[in-house]
Short mmCIF file of C-alpha atoms in Angstrom, two decimals:
data_model
loop_
_atom_site.label_atom_id
_atom_site.label_comp_id
_atom_site.label_asym_id
_atom_site.label_seq_id
_atom_site.Cartn_x
_atom_site.Cartn_y
_atom_site.Cartn_z
CA UNK N 1 -63.53 -3.51 -161.98
CA UNK N 2 -59.94 -3.31 -163.26
CA UNK N 3 -57.08 -5.64 -162.36
CA UNK N 4 -55.57 -3.29 -159.80
CA UNK N 5 -58.85 -2.91 -157.91
CA UNK N 6 -59.34 -6.70 -157.88
CA UNK N 7 -55.88 -7.28 -156.41
CA UNK N 8 -56.39 -4.53 -153.86
CA UNK N 9 -59.69 -6.16 -152.89
CA UNK N 10 -57.80 -9.44 -152.47
CA UNK N 11 -55.35 -7.65 -150.14
CA UNK N 12 -58.21 -6.44 -147.96
CA UNK N 13 -59.86 -9.88 -148.02
CA UNK N 14 -56.63 -11.56 -146.91
CA UNK N 15 -56.28 -9.03 -144.10
CA UNK N 16 -59.86 -9.73 -143.04
CA UNK N 17 -59.26 -13.50 -142.97
CA UNK N 18 -56.48 -12.98 -140.42
CA UNK N 19 -58.51 -10.62 -138.24
CA UNK N 20 -62.17 -11.65 -138.25
CA UNK N 21 -62.53 -15.46 -137.87
CA UNK N 22 -62.74 -17.17 -134.49
CA UNK N 23 -62.23 -14.07 -132.35
CA UNK N 24 -62.82 -16.06 -129.14
CA UNK N 25 -59.95 -18.51 -129.72
CA UNK N 26 -57.56 -16.50 -127.56
CA UNK N 27 -58.50 -16.26 -123.84
CA UNK N 28 -59.47 -12.78 -122.73
CA UNK N 29 -56.46 -10.84 -121.47
CA UNK N 30 -56.67 -9.24 -118.03
CA UNK N 31 -56.81 -5.78 -119.59
CA UNK N 32 -59.67 -6.85 -121.85
CA UNK N 33 -61.66 -8.30 -118.96
CA UNK N 34 -61.13 -5.21 -116.79
CA UNK N 35 -62.19 -2.91 -119.62
CA UNK N 36 -65.20 -5.13 -120.35
CA UNK N 37 -66.55 -4.51 -116.85
CA UNK N 38 -66.37 -0.75 -117.42
CA UNK N 39 -67.97 -1.17 -120.83
CA UNK N 40 -70.73 -3.22 -119.20
CA UNK N 41 -71.64 -0.19 -117.09
CA UNK N 42 -71.86 1.95 -120.22
CA UNK N 43 -73.91 -0.70 -122.01
CA UNK N 44 -76.42 -1.20 -119.21
CA UNK N 45 -76.77 2.33 -117.81
CA UNK N 46 -75.43 4.61 -120.53
CA UNK N 47 -73.00 6.07 -117.99
CA UNK N 48 -69.32 6.49 -118.83
CA UNK N 49 -66.87 8.64 -116.90
CA UNK N 50 -63.28 8.97 -118.03
CA UNK N 51 -60.78 7.74 -115.45
CA UNK N 52 -57.37 9.50 -115.73
CA UNK N 53 -55.68 6.65 -113.83
CA UNK N 54 -56.84 3.64 -115.84
CA UNK N 55 -58.63 2.46 -118.98
CA UNK N 56 -57.24 4.98 -121.56
CA UNK N 57 -59.61 7.03 -123.74
CA UNK N 58 -63.33 6.44 -124.27
CA UNK N 59 -63.42 5.91 -128.06
CA UNK N 60 -63.14 2.13 -127.92
CA UNK N 61 -66.01 1.87 -125.43
CA UNK N 62 -68.39 4.06 -127.41
CA UNK N 63 -67.55 2.36 -130.72
CA UNK N 64 -68.16 -1.06 -129.16
CA UNK N 65 -71.76 -0.05 -128.48
CA UNK N 66 -72.36 -0.40 -132.24
CA UNK N 67 -71.75 -4.19 -132.56
CA UNK N 68 -73.41 -4.80 -129.18
CA UNK N 69 -76.58 -3.01 -130.23
CA UNK N 70 -76.48 -4.62 -133.68
CA UNK N 71 -76.33 -7.99 -131.92
CA UNK N 72 -79.31 -7.06 -129.76
CA UNK N 73 -77.19 -7.10 -126.57
CA UNK N 74 -77.95 -4.64 -123.78
CA UNK N 75 -76.58 -6.51 -120.73
CA UNK N 76 -72.97 -7.19 -119.75
CA UNK N 77 -73.71 -10.86 -119.06
CA UNK N 78 -74.94 -11.36 -122.63
CA UNK N 79 -71.77 -10.05 -124.25
CA UNK N 80 -69.59 -12.37 -126.31
CA UNK N 81 -65.94 -11.92 -127.25
CA UNK N 82 -66.77 -10.95 -130.83
CA UNK N 83 -68.93 -8.02 -129.69
CA UNK N 84 -65.75 -6.48 -128.23
CA UNK N 85 -62.99 -7.66 -130.52
CA UNK N 86 -64.76 -6.91 -133.80
CA UNK N 87 -64.05 -3.18 -133.33
CA UNK N 88 -60.21 -3.28 -133.40
CA UNK N 89 -60.39 -6.03 -136.04
CA UNK N 90 -62.38 -3.76 -138.37
CA UNK N 91 -60.02 -0.87 -137.59
CA UNK N 92 -57.10 -3.11 -138.56
CA UNK N 93 -58.73 -3.80 -141.93
CA UNK N 94 -59.42 -0.09 -142.43
CA UNK N 95 -55.73 0.56 -141.93
CA UNK N 96 -55.10 -1.46 -145.08
CA UNK N 97 -57.72 0.52 -146.99
CA UNK N 98 -56.29 3.83 -145.81
CA UNK N 99 -53.18 3.25 -147.89
CA UNK N 100 -55.38 4.31 -150.78
CA UNK N 101 -55.12 7.82 -149.38
CA UNK N 102 -51.43 7.99 -150.15
CA UNK N 103 -52.11 8.05 -153.88
CA UNK N 104 -55.47 6.66 -155.02
CA UNK N 105 -54.78 6.63 -158.76
CA UNK N 106 -51.46 4.78 -158.55
CA UNK N 107 -52.78 2.42 -155.90
CA UNK N 108 -55.67 1.29 -158.07
CA UNK N 109 -53.22 0.73 -160.88
CA UNK N 110 -51.19 -1.51 -158.54
CA UNK N 111 -48.42 1.05 -158.28
CA UNK N 112 -45.85 1.27 -155.48
CA UNK N 113 -48.38 2.42 -152.86
CA UNK N 114 -49.77 -1.10 -152.96
CA UNK N 115 -46.55 -2.47 -151.50
CA UNK N 116 -46.91 -1.13 -147.97
CA UNK N 117 -50.15 -3.03 -147.33
CA UNK N 118 -48.38 -6.28 -148.14
CA UNK N 119 -46.18 -6.43 -145.01
CA UNK N 120 -48.94 -4.76 -142.99
CA UNK N 121 -51.39 -7.44 -144.08
CA UNK N 122 -49.10 -10.25 -143.00
CA UNK N 123 -47.38 -8.70 -139.99
CA UNK N 124 -47.95 -10.90 -136.94
CA UNK N 125 -47.91 -7.98 -134.53
CA UNK N 126 -50.45 -5.94 -136.49
CA UNK N 127 -52.72 -8.95 -137.05
CA UNK N 128 -52.67 -10.30 -133.49
CA UNK N 129 -53.10 -6.92 -131.79
CA UNK N 130 -56.02 -6.20 -134.13
CA UNK N 131 -57.69 -9.30 -132.68
CA UNK N 132 -57.53 -7.96 -129.12
CA UNK N 133 -59.98 -5.53 -127.57
CA UNK N 134 -57.41 -2.87 -126.69
CA UNK N 135 -56.80 0.81 -127.34
CA UNK N 136 -54.14 0.43 -129.98
CA UNK N 137 -54.02 3.81 -131.66
CA UNK N 138 -54.22 4.21 -135.37
CA UNK N 139 -51.52 6.76 -136.14
CA UNK N 140 -51.63 5.77 -139.78
CA UNK N 141 -54.93 7.64 -140.03
CA UNK N 142 -53.16 10.77 -138.94
CA UNK N 143 -50.13 10.15 -141.17
CA UNK N 144 -52.34 9.42 -144.16
CA UNK N 145 -54.37 12.52 -143.47
CA UNK N 146 -51.27 14.72 -143.35
CA UNK N 147 -49.81 13.25 -146.51
CA UNK N 148 -53.01 13.56 -148.48
CA UNK N 149 -53.54 17.08 -147.14
CA UNK N 150 -50.03 18.14 -148.25
CA UNK N 151 -50.85 16.87 -151.74
CA UNK N 152 -54.15 18.66 -152.22
CA UNK N 153 -54.21 21.26 -149.40
CA UNK N 154 -57.96 21.55 -149.25
CA UNK N 155 -60.15 22.43 -146.32
CA UNK N 156 -61.81 19.02 -146.50
CA UNK N 157 -58.54 17.19 -145.90
CA UNK N 158 -57.65 19.65 -143.16
CA UNK N 159 -60.86 18.55 -141.43
CA UNK N 160 -60.00 14.88 -142.00
CA UNK N 161 -56.54 15.38 -140.49
CA UNK N 162 -57.99 17.13 -137.46
CA UNK N 163 -60.68 14.49 -136.90
CA UNK N 164 -58.10 11.70 -137.22
CA UNK N 165 -55.84 13.42 -134.69
CA UNK N 166 -58.77 13.92 -132.32
CA UNK N 167 -59.77 10.26 -132.58
CA UNK N 168 -56.19 9.22 -131.86
CA UNK N 169 -56.08 11.26 -128.67
CA UNK N 170 -59.57 10.16 -127.66
CA UNK N 171 -58.47 6.54 -128.08
CA UNK N 172 -55.16 6.70 -126.25
CA UNK N 173 -53.80 9.76 -124.46
CA UNK N 174 -50.19 8.70 -125.08
CA UNK N 175 -50.70 9.50 -128.77
CA UNK N 176 -49.24 12.93 -127.89
CA UNK N 177 -45.87 11.18 -128.26
CA UNK N 178 -46.77 10.33 -131.85
CA UNK N 179 -47.85 13.92 -132.52
CA UNK N 180 -44.58 15.23 -131.10
CA UNK N 181 -42.48 12.77 -133.09
CA UNK N 182 -44.25 13.54 -136.40
CA UNK N 183 -44.05 17.28 -135.70
CA UNK N 184 -40.31 17.06 -134.96
CA UNK N 185 -39.71 15.06 -138.15
CA UNK N 186 -41.63 17.62 -140.24
CA UNK N 187 -39.53 20.47 -138.77
CA UNK N 188 -36.28 18.62 -139.52
CA UNK N 189 -37.30 18.03 -143.15
CA UNK N 190 -38.42 21.64 -143.53
CA UNK N 191 -35.06 22.87 -142.20
CA UNK N 192 -33.15 20.54 -144.55
CA UNK N 193 -35.11 21.81 -147.55
CA UNK N 194 -34.59 25.38 -146.44
CA UNK N 195 -30.85 24.69 -146.30
CA UNK N 196 -31.06 23.69 -149.97
CA UNK N 197 -32.73 26.98 -150.81
CA UNK N 198 -36.31 25.72 -151.10
CA UNK N 199 -38.95 27.89 -149.49
CA UNK N 200 -41.72 25.43 -148.75
CA UNK N 201 -45.07 27.13 -148.37
CA UNK N 202 -46.64 26.48 -145.01
CA UNK N 203 -50.34 25.63 -144.82
CA UNK N 204 -52.52 28.73 -144.49
CA UNK N 205 -53.56 29.80 -141.02
CA UNK N 206 -57.20 29.00 -141.79
CA UNK N 207 -56.33 25.36 -142.40
CA UNK N 208 -54.39 25.14 -139.12
CA UNK N 209 -57.41 26.54 -137.32
CA UNK N 210 -59.81 24.17 -139.12
CA UNK N 211 -57.71 21.10 -138.29
CA UNK N 212 -57.19 22.20 -134.69
CA UNK N 213 -60.88 22.96 -134.18
CA UNK N 214 -61.87 19.60 -135.69
CA UNK N 215 -59.50 17.77 -133.36
CA UNK N 216 -60.70 19.58 -130.25
CA UNK N 217 -64.35 19.04 -131.10
CA UNK N 218 -63.73 15.28 -131.30
CA UNK N 219 -61.73 15.34 -128.05
CA UNK N 220 -64.40 17.33 -126.20
CA UNK N 221 -67.25 15.15 -127.49
CA UNK N 222 -65.68 11.84 -126.41
CA UNK N 223 -63.92 12.82 -123.17
CA UNK N 224 -67.02 14.65 -121.92
CA UNK N 225 -69.06 11.51 -122.68
CA UNK N 226 -71.12 13.52 -125.18
CA UNK N 227 -71.61 16.36 -122.71
CA UNK N 228 -72.53 14.26 -119.66
CA UNK N 229 -69.15 14.55 -117.91
CA UNK N 230 -67.40 17.87 -118.81
CA UNK N 231 -64.77 17.17 -116.14
CA UNK N 232 -63.46 14.36 -118.32
CA UNK N 233 -61.94 16.86 -120.78
CA UNK N 234 -59.75 18.39 -118.07
CA UNK N 235 -58.86 14.95 -116.72
CA UNK N 236 -57.70 13.89 -120.18
CA UNK N 237 -54.99 16.55 -120.12
CA UNK N 238 -54.15 15.94 -116.46
CA UNK N 239 -53.44 12.25 -116.90
CA UNK N 240 -49.88 12.68 -118.17
CA UNK N 241 -48.45 12.95 -114.66
CA UNK N 242 -49.76 9.43 -114.07
CA UNK N 243 -48.08 8.09 -117.20
CA UNK N 244 -44.77 9.82 -116.46
CA UNK N 245 -44.74 8.27 -113.01
CA UNK N 246 -45.71 4.86 -114.37
CA UNK N 247 -43.08 4.92 -117.15
CA UNK N 248 -40.28 5.19 -114.60
CA UNK N 249 -41.49 2.47 -112.25
CA UNK N 250 -40.12 -1.03 -112.07
CA UNK N 251 -42.21 -4.16 -112.27
CA UNK N 252 -43.30 -6.95 -114.55
CA UNK N 253 -43.22 -4.62 -117.59
CA UNK N 254 -39.56 -3.64 -117.15
CA UNK N 255 -37.50 -4.79 -120.14
CA UNK N 256 -34.09 -3.95 -121.69
CA UNK N 257 -33.77 -1.39 -124.48
CA UNK N 258 -33.50 -4.02 -127.24
CA UNK N 259 -36.78 -5.74 -126.23
CA UNK N 260 -38.74 -4.66 -129.33
CA UNK N 261 -35.98 -5.35 -131.83
CA UNK N 262 -35.46 -8.80 -130.33
CA UNK N 263 -39.19 -9.55 -130.45
CA UNK N 264 -39.36 -8.61 -134.12
CA UNK N 265 -36.05 -10.02 -135.20
CA UNK N 266 -35.29 -13.23 -133.39
CA UNK N 267 -36.98 -14.95 -130.45
CA UNK N 268 -37.16 -18.61 -129.47
CA UNK N 269 -40.17 -20.32 -127.90
CA UNK N 270 -39.67 -22.86 -125.07
CA UNK N 271 -40.42 -25.64 -127.57
CA UNK N 272 -37.61 -24.42 -129.81
CA UNK N 273 -39.80 -22.72 -132.38
CA UNK N 274 -38.22 -19.63 -133.92
CA UNK N 275 -40.31 -16.48 -134.24
CA UNK N 276 -38.99 -13.82 -136.58
CA UNK N 277 -40.30 -10.98 -138.70
CA UNK N 278 -36.83 -10.04 -139.80
CA UNK N 279 -38.15 -9.55 -143.34
CA UNK N 280 -39.82 -6.34 -142.20
CA UNK N 281 -36.60 -5.14 -140.55
CA UNK N 282 -34.57 -6.11 -143.62
CA UNK N 283 -36.69 -4.19 -146.10
CA UNK N 284 -37.22 -1.32 -143.66
CA UNK N 285 -33.43 -1.00 -143.63
CA UNK N 286 -33.50 -0.65 -147.41
CA UNK N 287 -36.22 1.98 -147.03
CA UNK N 288 -34.09 3.94 -144.55
CA UNK N 289 -31.15 3.89 -146.98
CA UNK N 290 -33.42 5.21 -149.73
CA UNK N 291 -34.69 7.97 -147.45
CA UNK N 292 -31.13 8.93 -146.56
CA UNK N 293 -30.27 9.32 -150.26
CA UNK N 294 -33.40 11.43 -150.78
CA UNK N 295 -32.91 13.67 -147.75
CA UNK N 296 -32.05 16.75 -149.84
CA UNK N 297 -34.48 16.08 -152.71
CA UNK N 298 -36.82 19.05 -153.06
CA UNK N 299 -40.13 19.55 -154.86
CA UNK N 300 -41.05 15.87 -154.50
CA UNK N 301 -43.82 15.30 -151.89
CA UNK N 302 -43.37 11.49 -152.03
CA UNK N 303 -39.66 11.73 -151.22
CA UNK N 304 -40.36 14.26 -148.46
CA UNK N 305 -42.93 11.86 -146.99
CA UNK N 306 -40.45 8.96 -146.99
CA UNK N 307 -37.76 11.08 -145.32
CA UNK N 308 -40.25 12.38 -142.75
CA UNK N 309 -41.50 8.85 -142.02
CA UNK N 310 -37.93 7.57 -141.65
CA UNK N 311 -37.05 10.28 -139.13
CA UNK N 312 -40.30 9.86 -137.20
CA UNK N 313 -39.89 6.07 -137.06
CA UNK N 314 -36.33 6.24 -135.75
CA UNK N 315 -37.35 8.83 -133.15
CA UNK N 316 -40.28 6.68 -132.02
CA UNK N 317 -38.11 3.56 -131.82
CA UNK N 318 -35.57 5.46 -129.73
CA UNK N 319 -38.23 6.78 -127.33
CA UNK N 320 -40.02 3.49 -126.70
CA UNK N 321 -36.70 1.65 -126.39
CA UNK N 322 -35.37 4.07 -123.78
CA UNK N 323 -38.55 3.92 -121.68
CA UNK N 324 -38.27 1.08 -119.12
CA UNK N 325 -42.00 0.28 -119.41
CA UNK N 326 -42.49 -2.00 -122.41
CA UNK N 327 -45.32 -4.16 -123.72
CA UNK N 328 -45.78 -5.65 -127.23
CA UNK N 329 -48.63 -3.32 -128.12
CA UNK N 330 -46.59 -0.19 -127.35
CA UNK N 331 -44.47 -1.13 -130.34
CA UNK N 332 -47.39 -0.73 -132.75
CA UNK N 333 -46.80 2.96 -133.44
CA UNK N 334 -43.17 2.49 -134.41
CA UNK N 335 -44.06 -0.70 -136.24
CA UNK N 336 -46.37 1.12 -138.64
CA UNK N 337 -43.48 3.38 -139.58
CA UNK N 338 -41.25 0.34 -140.09
CA UNK N 339 -43.88 -1.22 -142.33
CA UNK N 340 -44.13 1.90 -144.48
CA UNK N 341 -40.35 1.99 -144.77
CA UNK N 342 -40.37 -1.74 -145.63
CA UNK N 343 -42.85 -1.03 -148.44
CA UNK N 344 -40.50 1.68 -149.73
CA UNK N 345 -37.59 -0.75 -149.47
CA UNK N 346 -39.47 -3.42 -151.43
CA UNK N 347 -40.21 -0.90 -154.17
CA UNK N 348 -36.51 -0.06 -154.44
CA UNK N 349 -35.49 -3.71 -154.31
CA UNK N 350 -37.79 -4.65 -157.20
CA UNK N 351 -36.92 -1.65 -159.37
CA UNK N 352 -35.08 -2.24 -162.63
CA UNK N 353 -35.53 -4.74 -165.45
CA UNK N 354 -32.32 -6.79 -165.26
CA UNK N 355 -32.11 -10.61 -165.32
CA UNK N 356 -32.19 -10.89 -161.54
CA UNK N 357 -35.59 -9.23 -161.23
CA UNK N 358 -37.39 -12.59 -161.24
CA UNK N 359 -35.12 -13.81 -158.45
CA UNK N 360 -35.84 -10.68 -156.45
CA UNK N 361 -39.58 -11.17 -156.93
CA UNK N 362 -39.28 -14.75 -155.72
CA UNK N 363 -37.31 -13.62 -152.65
CA UNK N 364 -39.95 -11.03 -151.76
CA UNK N 365 -42.72 -13.58 -152.33
CA UNK N 366 -40.94 -16.05 -150.03
CA UNK N 367 -40.62 -13.47 -147.26
CA UNK N 368 -44.27 -12.44 -147.62
CA UNK N 369 -45.36 -16.10 -147.43
CA UNK N 370 -43.24 -16.56 -144.30
CA UNK N 371 -44.79 -13.46 -142.72
CA UNK N 372 -48.25 -14.79 -143.55
CA UNK N 373 -47.45 -18.12 -141.91
CA UNK N 374 -46.15 -16.36 -138.80
CA UNK N 375 -49.28 -14.18 -138.64
CA UNK N 376 -51.55 -17.22 -138.96
CA UNK N 377 -49.60 -19.10 -136.27
CA UNK N 378 -49.68 -16.15 -133.88
CA UNK N 379 -53.40 -15.54 -134.46
CA UNK N 380 -54.70 -19.11 -134.34
CA UNK N 381 -52.42 -22.14 -133.79
CA UNK N 382 -50.28 -20.44 -131.09
CA UNK N 383 -52.87 -17.88 -130.01
CA UNK N 384 -52.41 -18.50 -126.25
CA UNK N 385 -49.10 -20.38 -126.06
CA UNK N 386 -46.32 -18.82 -123.99
CA UNK N 387 -43.81 -19.21 -126.82
CA UNK N 388 -45.74 -16.73 -128.95
CA UNK N 389 -43.94 -13.40 -128.40
CA UNK N 390 -47.28 -11.58 -128.57
CA UNK N 391 -48.77 -13.71 -125.79
CA UNK N 392 -47.74 -11.36 -123.01
CA UNK N 393 -48.83 -11.90 -119.38
CA UNK N 394 -51.66 -13.84 -120.96
CA UNK N 395 -54.11 -16.26 -119.31
CA UNK N 396 -54.09 -19.91 -120.26
CA UNK N 397 -56.94 -21.73 -121.98
CA UNK N 398 -57.90 -23.14 -118.55
CA UNK N 399 -59.84 -19.95 -117.76
CA UNK N 400 -62.18 -20.77 -120.65
CA UNK N 401 -62.62 -24.36 -119.42
CA UNK N 402 -63.33 -23.21 -115.85
CA UNK N 403 -65.88 -20.71 -117.12
CA UNK N 404 -67.65 -23.37 -119.21
CA UNK N 405 -67.66 -25.91 -116.37
CA UNK N 406 -69.08 -23.50 -113.76
CA UNK N 407 -71.66 -22.22 -116.23
CA UNK N 408 -72.73 -25.81 -116.93
CA UNK N 409 -73.18 -26.43 -113.19
CA UNK N 410 -75.30 -23.29 -112.95
CA UNK N 411 -77.47 -24.55 -115.81
CA UNK N 412 -77.92 -27.92 -114.11
CA UNK N 413 -78.79 -26.51 -110.69
CA UNK N 414 -82.48 -26.05 -109.84
CA UNK N 415 -81.79 -22.60 -108.32
CA UNK N 416 -79.13 -19.89 -108.83
CA UNK N 417 -75.74 -20.99 -107.53
CA UNK N 418 -73.21 -18.92 -105.59
CA UNK N 419 -69.47 -18.72 -106.29
CA UNK N 420 -66.64 -17.62 -104.01
CA UNK N 421 -63.26 -16.60 -105.46
CA UNK N 422 -60.30 -16.05 -103.10
CA UNK N 423 -57.03 -15.45 -104.92
CA UNK N 424 -53.78 -14.12 -103.48
CA UNK N 425 -53.22 -10.44 -104.43
CA UNK N 426 -56.46 -10.39 -106.42
CA UNK N 427 -54.68 -11.96 -109.38
CA UNK N 428 -57.82 -13.80 -110.55
CA UNK N 429 -58.45 -11.79 -113.71
CA UNK N 430 -59.87 -12.47 -116.32
CA UNK N 431 -62.13 -14.91 -114.40
CA UNK N 432 -64.82 -12.20 -113.84
CA UNK N 433 -65.39 -12.24 -117.61
CA UNK N 434 -65.84 -16.01 -117.74
CA UNK N 435 -68.18 -16.02 -114.72
CA UNK N 436 -70.15 -12.95 -115.83
CA UNK N 437 -73.40 -14.92 -116.08
CA UNK N 438 -73.21 -16.03 -112.41
CA UNK N 439 -74.87 -13.20 -110.49
CA UNK N 440 -73.94 -14.40 -106.98
CA UNK N 441 -70.16 -14.26 -107.21
CA UNK N 442 -67.84 -12.81 -104.55
CA UNK N 443 -64.24 -11.77 -105.21
CA UNK N 444 -61.51 -11.45 -102.55
CA UNK N 445 -57.72 -11.10 -102.53
CA UNK N 446 -57.60 -12.67 -99.06
CA UNK N 447 -59.98 -14.69 -96.92
CA UNK N 448 -62.56 -12.41 -95.24
CA UNK N 449 -63.79 -12.98 -91.70
CA UNK N 450 -67.31 -13.61 -92.96
CA UNK N 451 -66.71 -15.83 -95.96
CA UNK N 452 -70.15 -16.93 -97.18
CA UNK N 453 -71.02 -20.48 -98.03
CA UNK N 454 -70.87 -21.18 -101.73
CA UNK N 455 -71.73 -23.88 -104.25
CA UNK N 456 -68.45 -23.35 -106.11
CA UNK N 457 -65.10 -22.19 -104.68
CA UNK N 458 -62.11 -20.94 -106.69
CA UNK N 459 -58.98 -20.47 -104.62
CA UNK N 460 -55.26 -19.93 -105.02
CA UNK N 461 -52.99 -22.53 -103.33
CA UNK N 462 -51.71 -19.94 -100.81
CA UNK N 463 -55.22 -19.34 -99.43
CA UNK N 464 -56.60 -22.87 -99.67
CA UNK N 465 -56.09 -23.85 -96.04
CA UNK N 466 -57.65 -20.60 -94.79
CA UNK N 467 -60.64 -21.02 -97.09
CA UNK N 468 -61.10 -24.64 -95.97
CA UNK N 469 -61.03 -23.58 -92.33
CA UNK N 470 -63.53 -20.78 -92.97
CA UNK N 471 -65.97 -23.02 -94.85
CA UNK N 472 -65.89 -26.02 -92.50
CA UNK N 473 -65.14 -24.67 -89.03
CA UNK N 474 -67.62 -21.81 -89.22
CA UNK N 475 -70.49 -24.00 -90.41
CA UNK N 476 -72.88 -25.44 -87.92
CA UNK N 477 -72.79 -29.22 -87.42
CA UNK N 478 -74.92 -30.92 -90.03
CA UNK N 479 -74.65 -27.95 -92.41
CA UNK N 480 -71.15 -28.63 -93.71
CA UNK N 481 -71.28 -29.50 -97.40
CA UNK N 482 -68.73 -31.89 -98.83
CA UNK N 483 -66.54 -30.09 -101.35
CA UNK N 484 -64.88 -32.04 -104.17
CA UNK N 485 -62.54 -30.99 -106.96
CA UNK N 486 -64.09 -30.05 -110.28
CA UNK N 487 -61.03 -30.91 -112.38
CA UNK N 488 -58.84 -33.98 -112.23
CA UNK N 489 -55.74 -31.99 -113.22
CA UNK N 490 -54.15 -28.72 -112.08
CA UNK N 491 -55.65 -25.62 -113.69
CA UNK N 492 -53.87 -22.30 -114.18
CA UNK N 493 -54.97 -18.69 -114.59
CA UNK N 494 -51.59 -17.90 -116.10
CA UNK N 495 -48.48 -20.04 -116.54
CA UNK N 496 -47.26 -20.80 -113.01
CA UNK N 497 -50.37 -19.31 -111.34
CA UNK N 498 -52.51 -22.27 -110.29
CA UNK N 499 -56.18 -21.98 -109.39
CA UNK N 500 -58.06 -24.76 -107.61
CA UNK N 501 -61.75 -25.27 -108.27
CA UNK N 502 -64.10 -27.00 -105.86
CA UNK N 503 -67.82 -27.62 -105.86
CA UNK N 504 -70.21 -29.40 -103.58
CA UNK N 505 -70.61 -33.11 -104.18
CA UNK N 506 -74.35 -32.68 -104.72
CA UNK N 507 -73.86 -30.02 -107.39
CA UNK N 508 -71.17 -32.00 -109.19
CA UNK N 509 -73.49 -35.00 -109.36
CA UNK N 510 -76.24 -32.78 -110.77
CA UNK N 511 -73.82 -31.50 -113.37
CA UNK N 512 -72.71 -35.01 -114.31
CA UNK N 513 -76.27 -36.14 -114.76
CA UNK N 514 -76.94 -33.14 -116.96
CA UNK N 515 -73.88 -33.88 -119.08
CA UNK N 516 -71.49 -31.43 -117.37
CA UNK N 517 -68.16 -32.22 -115.73
#
């Protein structure tokens, strides 16, 4: 193995160390817990039906069957966090490997194509989102497929490009925005080259048909649930009305236009800690300047790719900034473009053999080390702290403690226990994930008229008096159990959203004797 291959292997290993260890350290997000319930149905019954209103595409669910089956798991209650989160984590590592597609020979010789993986490897956003079980698309697959296809123009790469595009759409329907942005950027570059007198040859019709057919085969296979639900294919194309309506609504995801730039560039945590990945923005700026200078360069596929990427990235940034609906993971598509441009900027910054080259290398190394420290902090030390800009509407670590404590009581009890959860507005997620092993669990967003007796009660402060009245006043004399608190301190589902946990005195004593709390 040559030196370049060894260093590239080290890049992949470093990326894996940020994505694979301790995948359960961050509490399950509400979206993850909701999706896990749907995946549980697929796991246990083999049934999956695409829902055009929620859940995104089916790819993530079907791919997650692989680690579940490999782990010998066939029931929802037996799932662990790593069974779910290993899939996006592996995809995040594959993104690093896919940079080989840009130019395999130069990459293995540690040429410029090796630079883009450096910021991608250390980027906090890319690393932390890869550790979540969510449908974060992989547009780089598509971009890499296009670039490699334009270099070799073979039918095989046309198939690869089509399959990658199909997988993108089958993972997240909103990837049509990425397709539109890349298509618009390609047209702009083609028009600029035509203005300079170059007549770029378009791909042959056969290749367009091959790529299109490959994409549609993938889309049909996944959205129809491998032929079991043909209606899902039509629903996949009818879901855009839902997203258009949702994008214009107000709510907790409404943020100003500069939300993404602020998150990347400069944000302060409540404890005063500064979060910044300005190094990516700084070098991406240098990459944009380089692309601007190369905008009329013809007969150079690499320059055309950089100009196309620059245009597509700016378009994507403009679109997601204008849309009122914003979440950290929406930024991922534009972020990949920024990272590619940052790699191009680093290459330009380090070019030349003057006396300052060593200083420039040290500056780049310092920024890369800082990015690595940020990525480690966001993935582990600050994985669930509110100051972490990627901890968005996230549960606190208390949900894990509540899940462990109730599970310990269930283990200590001589017979199956029952749990009642009454939380205002149904805002109890992700508790269903942490109580998935308790079969007799009821969930309500208000107090029902016929609230059953339970061994454990989880309640929001707003409903506590109503739950108390229902449990005590409706019980016959002599059948009223004494409920006591399970925790000696306030517990929270999310910051500011308290949840109170009660159990019967008899069950708590059983748990204490068995070593529980």
